[in-house]
């Protein structure tokens, strides 16, 4: 395992990562695990259920891939609010500067692509409930 000087989270490099095994290694909701890095981006997996918080990333887009289940992302756009429903296998990118709120009433497993160090609740957010782990990702395993 190696570490990057500016981020203390160990990441396995040059080793295949089975996403099913990675997701089975933890139970915490809304608490992403970093499975690898691509350049200056974290590839994170998370288990989600219920509501996250309304938040915005001022300087970066946020990429979602639904590995299992279904995820809905509410968006606040100039034309009003809308929901984007993502079934298993779907991808969606929330553009930087867009307020959004992911939710999954029945639960889902997701993969996220975000710049290393990006907080899960963005740069601005509603009050963070106790069940939301507002970090920049945890080491896998």
PDB file of N, CA and C in Angstrom, residues 31-87:
ATOM      1  N   UNK A  31     -20.978   7.005   3.364  1.00  0.00           N
ATOM      2  CA  UNK A  31     -19.604   7.067   3.855  1.00  0.00           C
ATOM      3  C   UNK A  31     -18.684   6.391   2.829  1.00  0.00           C
ATOM      4  N   UNK A  32     -18.316   7.101   1.761  1.00  0.00           N
ATOM      5  CA  UNK A  32     -17.587   6.486   0.651  1.00  0.00           C
ATOM      6  C   UNK A  32     -16.229   5.909   1.048  1.00  0.00           C
ATOM      7  N   UNK A  33     -15.857   4.879   0.317  1.00  0.00           N
ATOM      8  CA  UNK A  33     -14.535   4.262   0.427  1.00  0.00           C
ATOM      9  C   UNK A  33     -13.792   4.507  -0.881  1.00  0.00           C
ATOM     10  N   UNK A  34     -12.539   4.868  -0.777  1.00  0.00           N
ATOM     11  CA  UNK A  34     -11.721   5.122  -1.959  1.00  0.00           C
ATOM     12  C   UNK A  34     -11.157   3.793  -2.438  1.00  0.00           C
ATOM     13  N   UNK A  35     -11.511   3.411  -3.673  1.00  0.00           N
ATOM     14  CA  UNK A  35     -11.034   2.133  -4.206  1.00  0.00           C
ATOM     15  C   UNK A  35      -9.778   2.295  -5.045  1.00  0.00           C
ATOM     16  N   UNK A  36      -9.601   3.464  -5.658  1.00  0.00           N
ATOM     17  CA  UNK A  36      -8.386   3.740  -6.431  1.00  0.00           C
ATOM     18  C   UNK A  36      -8.356   5.225  -6.761  1.00  0.00           C
ATOM     19  N   UNK A  37      -7.284   5.633  -7.405  1.00  0.00           N
ATOM     20  CA  UNK A  37      -7.176   7.013  -7.866  1.00  0.00           C
ATOM     21  C   UNK A  37      -6.849   7.023  -9.350  1.00  0.00           C
ATOM     22  N   UNK A  38      -7.362   8.020 -10.045  1.00  0.00           N
ATOM     23  CA  UNK A  38      -7.042   8.266 -11.441  1.00  0.00           C
ATOM     24  C   UNK A  38      -6.545   9.704 -11.510  1.00  0.00           C
ATOM     25  N   UNK A  39      -5.251   9.859 -11.772  1.00  0.00           N
ATOM     26  CA  UNK A  39      -4.634  11.184 -11.742  1.00  0.00           C
ATOM     27  C   UNK A  39      -4.933  11.835 -10.392  1.00  0.00           C
ATOM     28  N   UNK A  40      -5.612  12.958 -10.373  1.00  0.00           N
ATOM     29  CA  UNK A  40      -5.927  13.640  -9.106  1.00  0.00           C
ATOM     30  C   UNK A  40      -7.374  13.421  -8.674  1.00  0.00           C
ATOM     31  N   UNK A  41      -7.956  12.303  -9.116  1.00  0.00           N
ATOM     32  CA  UNK A  41      -9.342  11.992  -8.797  1.00  0.00           C
ATOM     33  C   UNK A  41      -9.442  10.713  -7.971  1.00  0.00           C
ATOM     34  N   UNK A  42     -10.360  10.722  -7.001  1.00  0.00           N
ATOM     35  CA  UNK A  42     -10.694   9.510  -6.251  1.00  0.00           C
ATOM     36  C   UNK A  42     -11.808   8.774  -6.976  1.00  0.00           C
ATOM     37  N   UNK A  43     -11.701   7.462  -7.023  1.00  0.00           N
ATOM     38  CA  UNK A  43     -12.803   6.606  -7.435  1.00  0.00           C
ATOM     39  C   UNK A  43     -13.325   6.024  -6.127  1.00  0.00           C
ATOM     40  N   UNK A  44     -14.543   6.393  -5.771  1.00  0.00           N
ATOM     41  CA  UNK A  44     -15.121   6.020  -4.479  1.00  0.00           C
ATOM     42  C   UNK A  44     -16.350   5.148  -4.683  1.00  0.00           C
ATOM     43  N   UNK A  45     -16.572   4.231  -3.756  1.00  0.00           N
ATOM     44  CA  UNK A  45     -17.822   3.477  -3.730  1.00  0.00           C
ATOM     45  C   UNK A  45     -18.521   3.798  -2.423  1.00  0.00           C
ATOM     46  N   UNK A  46     -19.851   3.757  -2.463  1.00  0.00           N
ATOM     47  CA  UNK A  46     -20.625   4.054  -1.262  1.00  0.00           C
ATOM     48  C   UNK A  46     -21.923   3.265  -1.289  1.00  0.00           C
ATOM     49  N   UNK A  47     -22.386   2.959  -0.095  1.00  0.00           N
ATOM     50  CA  UNK A  47     -23.729   2.422   0.091  1.00  0.00           C
ATOM     51  C   UNK A  47     -24.592   3.590   0.536  1.00  0.00           C
ATOM     52  N   UNK A  48     -25.769   3.696  -0.042  1.00  0.00           N
ATOM     53  CA  UNK A  48     -26.646   4.812   0.286  1.00  0.00           C
ATOM     54  C   UNK A  48     -28.062   4.297   0.512  1.00  0.00           C
ATOM     55  N   UNK A  49     -28.756   4.957   1.389  1.00  0.00           N
ATOM     56  CA  UNK A  49     -30.172   4.671   1.618  1.00  0.00           C
ATOM     57  C   UNK A  49     -30.773   5.878   2.304  1.00  0.00           C
ATOM     58  N   UNK A  50     -31.996   6.208   1.938  1.00  0.00           N
ATOM     59  CA  UNK A  50     -32.616   7.403   2.480  1.00  0.00           C
ATOM     60  C   UNK A  50     -32.099   8.631   1.753  1.00  0.00           C
ATOM     61  N   UNK A  51     -32.119   9.769   2.446  1.00  0.00           N
ATOM     62  CA  UNK A  51     -31.728  11.049   1.847  1.00  0.00           C
ATOM     63  C   UNK A  51     -30.333  11.467   2.254  1.00  0.00           C
ATOM     64  N   UNK A  52     -29.619  12.066   1.313  1.00  0.00           N
ATOM     65  CA  UNK A  52     -28.370  12.767   1.610  1.00  0.00           C
ATOM     66  C   UNK A  52     -28.775  14.213   1.903  1.00  0.00           C
ATOM     67  N   UNK A  53     -27.918  15.179   1.733  1.00  0.00           N
ATOM     68  CA  UNK A  53     -28.251  16.581   1.997  1.00  0.00           C
ATOM     69  C   UNK A  53     -28.171  17.369   0.689  1.00  0.00           C
ATOM     70  N   UNK A  54     -28.939  18.449   0.624  1.00  0.00           N
ATOM     71  CA  UNK A  54     -28.771  19.379  -0.482  1.00  0.00           C
ATOM     72  C   UNK A  54     -27.379  19.966  -0.364  1.00  0.00           C
ATOM     73  N   UNK A  55     -26.632  19.935  -1.464  1.00  0.00           N
ATOM     74  CA  UNK A  55     -25.284  20.500  -1.450  1.00  0.00           C
ATOM     75  C   UNK A  55     -24.856  20.878  -2.856  1.00  0.00           C
ATOM     76  N   UNK A  56     -23.763  21.610  -2.930  1.00  0.00           N
ATOM     77  CA  UNK A  56     -23.230  22.057  -4.212  1.00  0.00           C
ATOM     78  C   UNK A  56     -21.708  21.985  -4.174  1.00  0.00           C
ATOM     79  N   UNK A  57     -21.132  21.572  -5.283  1.00  0.00           N
ATOM     80  CA  UNK A  57     -19.674  21.603  -5.471  1.00  0.00           C
ATOM     81  C   UNK A  57     -19.397  22.792  -6.394  1.00  0.00           C
ATOM     82  N   UNK A  58     -18.762  23.816  -5.849  1.00  0.00           N
ATOM     83  CA  UNK A  58     -18.564  25.048  -6.609  1.00  0.00           C
ATOM     84  C   UNK A  58     -17.601  24.890  -7.789  1.00  0.00           C
ATOM     85  N   UNK A  59     -16.590  24.038  -7.638  1.00  0.00           N
ATOM     86  CA  UNK A  59     -15.519  23.997  -8.629  1.00  0.00           C
ATOM     87  C   UNK A  59     -15.354  22.674  -9.349  1.00  0.00           C
ATOM     88  N   UNK A  60     -16.241  21.721  -9.136  1.00  0.00           N
ATOM     89  CA  UNK A  60     -16.076  20.432  -9.799  1.00  0.00           C
ATOM     90  C   UNK A  60     -17.420  19.783 -10.109  1.00  0.00           C
ATOM     91  N   UNK A  61     -17.448  19.039 -11.205  1.00  0.00           N
ATOM     92  CA  UNK A  61     -18.592  18.192 -11.504  1.00  0.00           C
ATOM     93  C   UNK A  61     -18.548  16.987 -10.568  1.00  0.00           C
ATOM     94  N   UNK A  62     -19.656  16.255 -10.464  1.00  0.00           N
ATOM     95  CA  UNK A  62     -19.688  15.027  -9.662  1.00  0.00           C
ATOM     96  C   UNK A  62     -20.306  13.913 -10.512  1.00  0.00           C
ATOM     97  N   UNK A  63     -19.541  12.833 -10.690  1.00  0.00           N
ATOM     98  CA  UNK A  63     -19.939  11.710 -11.524  1.00  0.00           C
ATOM     99  C   UNK A  63     -20.507  10.594 -10.663  1.00  0.00           C
ATOM    100  N   UNK A  64     -21.671  10.060 -11.056  1.00  0.00           N
ATOM    101  CA  UNK A  64     -22.326   8.954 -10.363  1.00  0.00           C
ATOM    102  C   UNK A  64     -22.498   7.778 -11.320  1.00  0.00           C
ATOM    103  N   UNK A  65     -22.210   6.572 -10.847  1.00  0.00           N
ATOM    104  CA  UNK A  65     -22.527   5.324 -11.534  1.00  0.00           C
ATOM    105  C   UNK A  65     -23.267   4.457 -10.532  1.00  0.00           C
ATOM    106  N   UNK A  66     -24.461   3.998 -10.871  1.00  0.00           N
ATOM    107  CA  UNK A  66     -25.229   3.150  -9.971  1.00  0.00           C
ATOM    108  C   UNK A  66     -24.823   1.703 -10.221  1.00  0.00           C
ATOM    109  N   UNK A  67     -24.192   1.100  -9.213  1.00  0.00           N
ATOM    110  CA  UNK A  67     -23.713  -0.276  -9.298  1.00  0.00           C
ATOM    111  C   UNK A  67     -24.847  -1.244  -8.997  1.00  0.00           C
ATOM    112  N   UNK A  68     -25.711  -0.874  -8.049  1.00  0.00           N
ATOM    113  CA  UNK A  68     -26.834  -1.726  -7.677  1.00  0.00           C
ATOM    114  C   UNK A  68     -27.938  -0.841  -7.108  1.00  0.00           C
ATOM    115  N   UNK A  69     -29.183  -1.254  -7.297  1.00  0.00           N
ATOM    116  CA  UNK A  69     -30.311  -0.492  -6.781  1.00  0.00           C
ATOM    117  C   UNK A  69     -30.673   0.662  -7.697  1.00  0.00           C
ATOM    118  N   UNK A  70     -31.276   1.683  -7.103  1.00  0.00           N
ATOM    119  CA  UNK A  70     -31.700   2.854  -7.864  1.00  0.00           C
ATOM    120  C   UNK A  70     -31.425   4.106  -7.048  1.00  0.00           C
ATOM    121  N   UNK A  71     -30.926   5.129  -7.704  1.00  0.00           N
ATOM    122  CA  UNK A  71     -30.604   6.405  -7.074  1.00  0.00           C
ATOM    123  C   UNK A  71     -31.388   7.500  -7.778  1.00  0.00           C
ATOM    124  N   UNK A  72     -31.938   8.423  -7.004  1.00  0.00           N
ATOM    125  CA  UNK A  72     -32.581   9.604  -7.563  1.00  0.00           C
ATOM    126  C   UNK A  72     -31.776  10.811  -7.120  1.00  0.00           C
ATOM    127  N   UNK A  73     -31.508  11.701  -8.068  1.00  0.00           N
ATOM    128  CA  UNK A  73     -30.796  12.930  -7.737  1.00  0.00           C
ATOM    129  C   UNK A  73     -31.718  14.099  -8.044  1.00  0.00           C
ATOM    130  N   UNK A  74     -32.110  14.817  -6.997  1.00  0.00           N
ATOM    131  CA  UNK A  74     -32.897  16.032  -7.177  1.00  0.00           C
ATOM    132  C   UNK A  74     -31.931  17.154  -7.536  1.00  0.00           C
ATOM    133  N   UNK A  75     -32.314  17.959  -8.524  1.00  0.00           N
ATOM    134  CA  UNK A  75     -31.474  19.067  -8.986  1.00  0.00           C
ATOM    135  C   UNK A  75     -32.238  20.371  -8.867  1.00  0.00           C
ATOM    136  N   UNK A  76     -31.554  21.425  -8.437  1.00  0.00           N
ATOM    137  CA  UNK A  76     -32.121  22.777  -8.450  1.00  0.00           C
ATOM    138  C   UNK A  76     -31.463  23.501  -9.624  1.00  0.00           C
ATOM    139  N   UNK A  77     -32.261  23.769 -10.639  1.00  0.00           N
ATOM    140  CA  UNK A  77     -31.753  24.403 -11.850  1.00  0.00           C
ATOM    141  C   UNK A  77     -32.490  25.716 -12.079  1.00  0.00           C
ATOM    142  N   UNK A  78     -31.986  26.572 -12.975  1.00  0.00           N
ATOM    143  CA  UNK A  78     -32.666  27.847 -13.222  1.00  0.00           C
ATOM    144  C   UNK A  78     -34.143  27.684 -13.588  1.00  0.00           C
ATOM    145  N   UNK A  79     -34.483  26.605 -14.274  1.00  0.00           N
ATOM    146  CA  UNK A  79     -35.881  26.384 -14.666  1.00  0.00           C
ATOM    147  C   UNK A  79     -36.720  25.773 -13.552  1.00  0.00           C
ATOM    148  N   UNK A  80     -36.094  25.423 -12.419  1.00  0.00           N
ATOM    149  CA  UNK A  80     -36.821  24.817 -11.306  1.00  0.00           C
ATOM    150  C   UNK A  80     -36.167  23.518 -10.873  1.00  0.00           C
ATOM    151  N   UNK A  81     -36.826  22.826  -9.963  1.00  0.00           N
ATOM    152  CA  UNK A  81     -36.300  21.549  -9.478  1.00  0.00           C
ATOM    153  C   UNK A  81     -36.770  20.416 -10.374  1.00  0.00           C
ATOM    154  N   UNK A  82     -35.906  19.402 -10.518  1.00  0.00           N
ATOM    155  CA  UNK A  82     -36.283  18.192 -11.240  1.00  0.00           C
ATOM    156  C   UNK A  82     -35.548  17.016 -10.625  1.00  0.00           C
ATOM    157  N   UNK A  83     -36.096  15.820 -10.819  1.00  0.00           N
ATOM    158  CA  UNK A  83     -35.475  14.580 -10.358  1.00  0.00           C
ATOM    159  C   UNK A  83     -34.898  13.832 -11.551  1.00  0.00           C
ATOM    160  N   UNK A  84     -33.696  13.304 -11.354  1.00  0.00           N
ATOM    161  CA  UNK A  84     -33.066  12.416 -12.325  1.00  0.00           C
ATOM    162  C   UNK A  84     -33.033  11.039 -11.680  1.00  0.00           C
ATOM    163  N   UNK A  85     -33.697  10.062 -12.288  1.00  0.00           N
ATOM    164  CA  UNK A  85     -33.765   8.707 -11.746  1.00  0.00           C
ATOM    165  C   UNK A  85     -32.720   7.857 -12.455  1.00  0.00           C
ATOM    166  N   UNK A  86     -31.866   7.210 -11.666  1.00  0.00           N
ATOM    167  CA  UNK A  86     -30.777   6.400 -12.197  1.00  0.00           C
ATOM    168  C   UNK A  86     -30.950   4.949 -11.765  1.00  0.00           C
ATOM    169  N   UNK A  87     -31.409   4.084 -12.656  1.00  0.00           N
ATOM    170  CA  UNK A  87     -31.467   2.660 -12.332  1.00  0.00           C
ATOM    171  C   UNK A  87     -30.063   2.053 -12.398  1.00  0.00           C
TER     172      UNK A  87
END
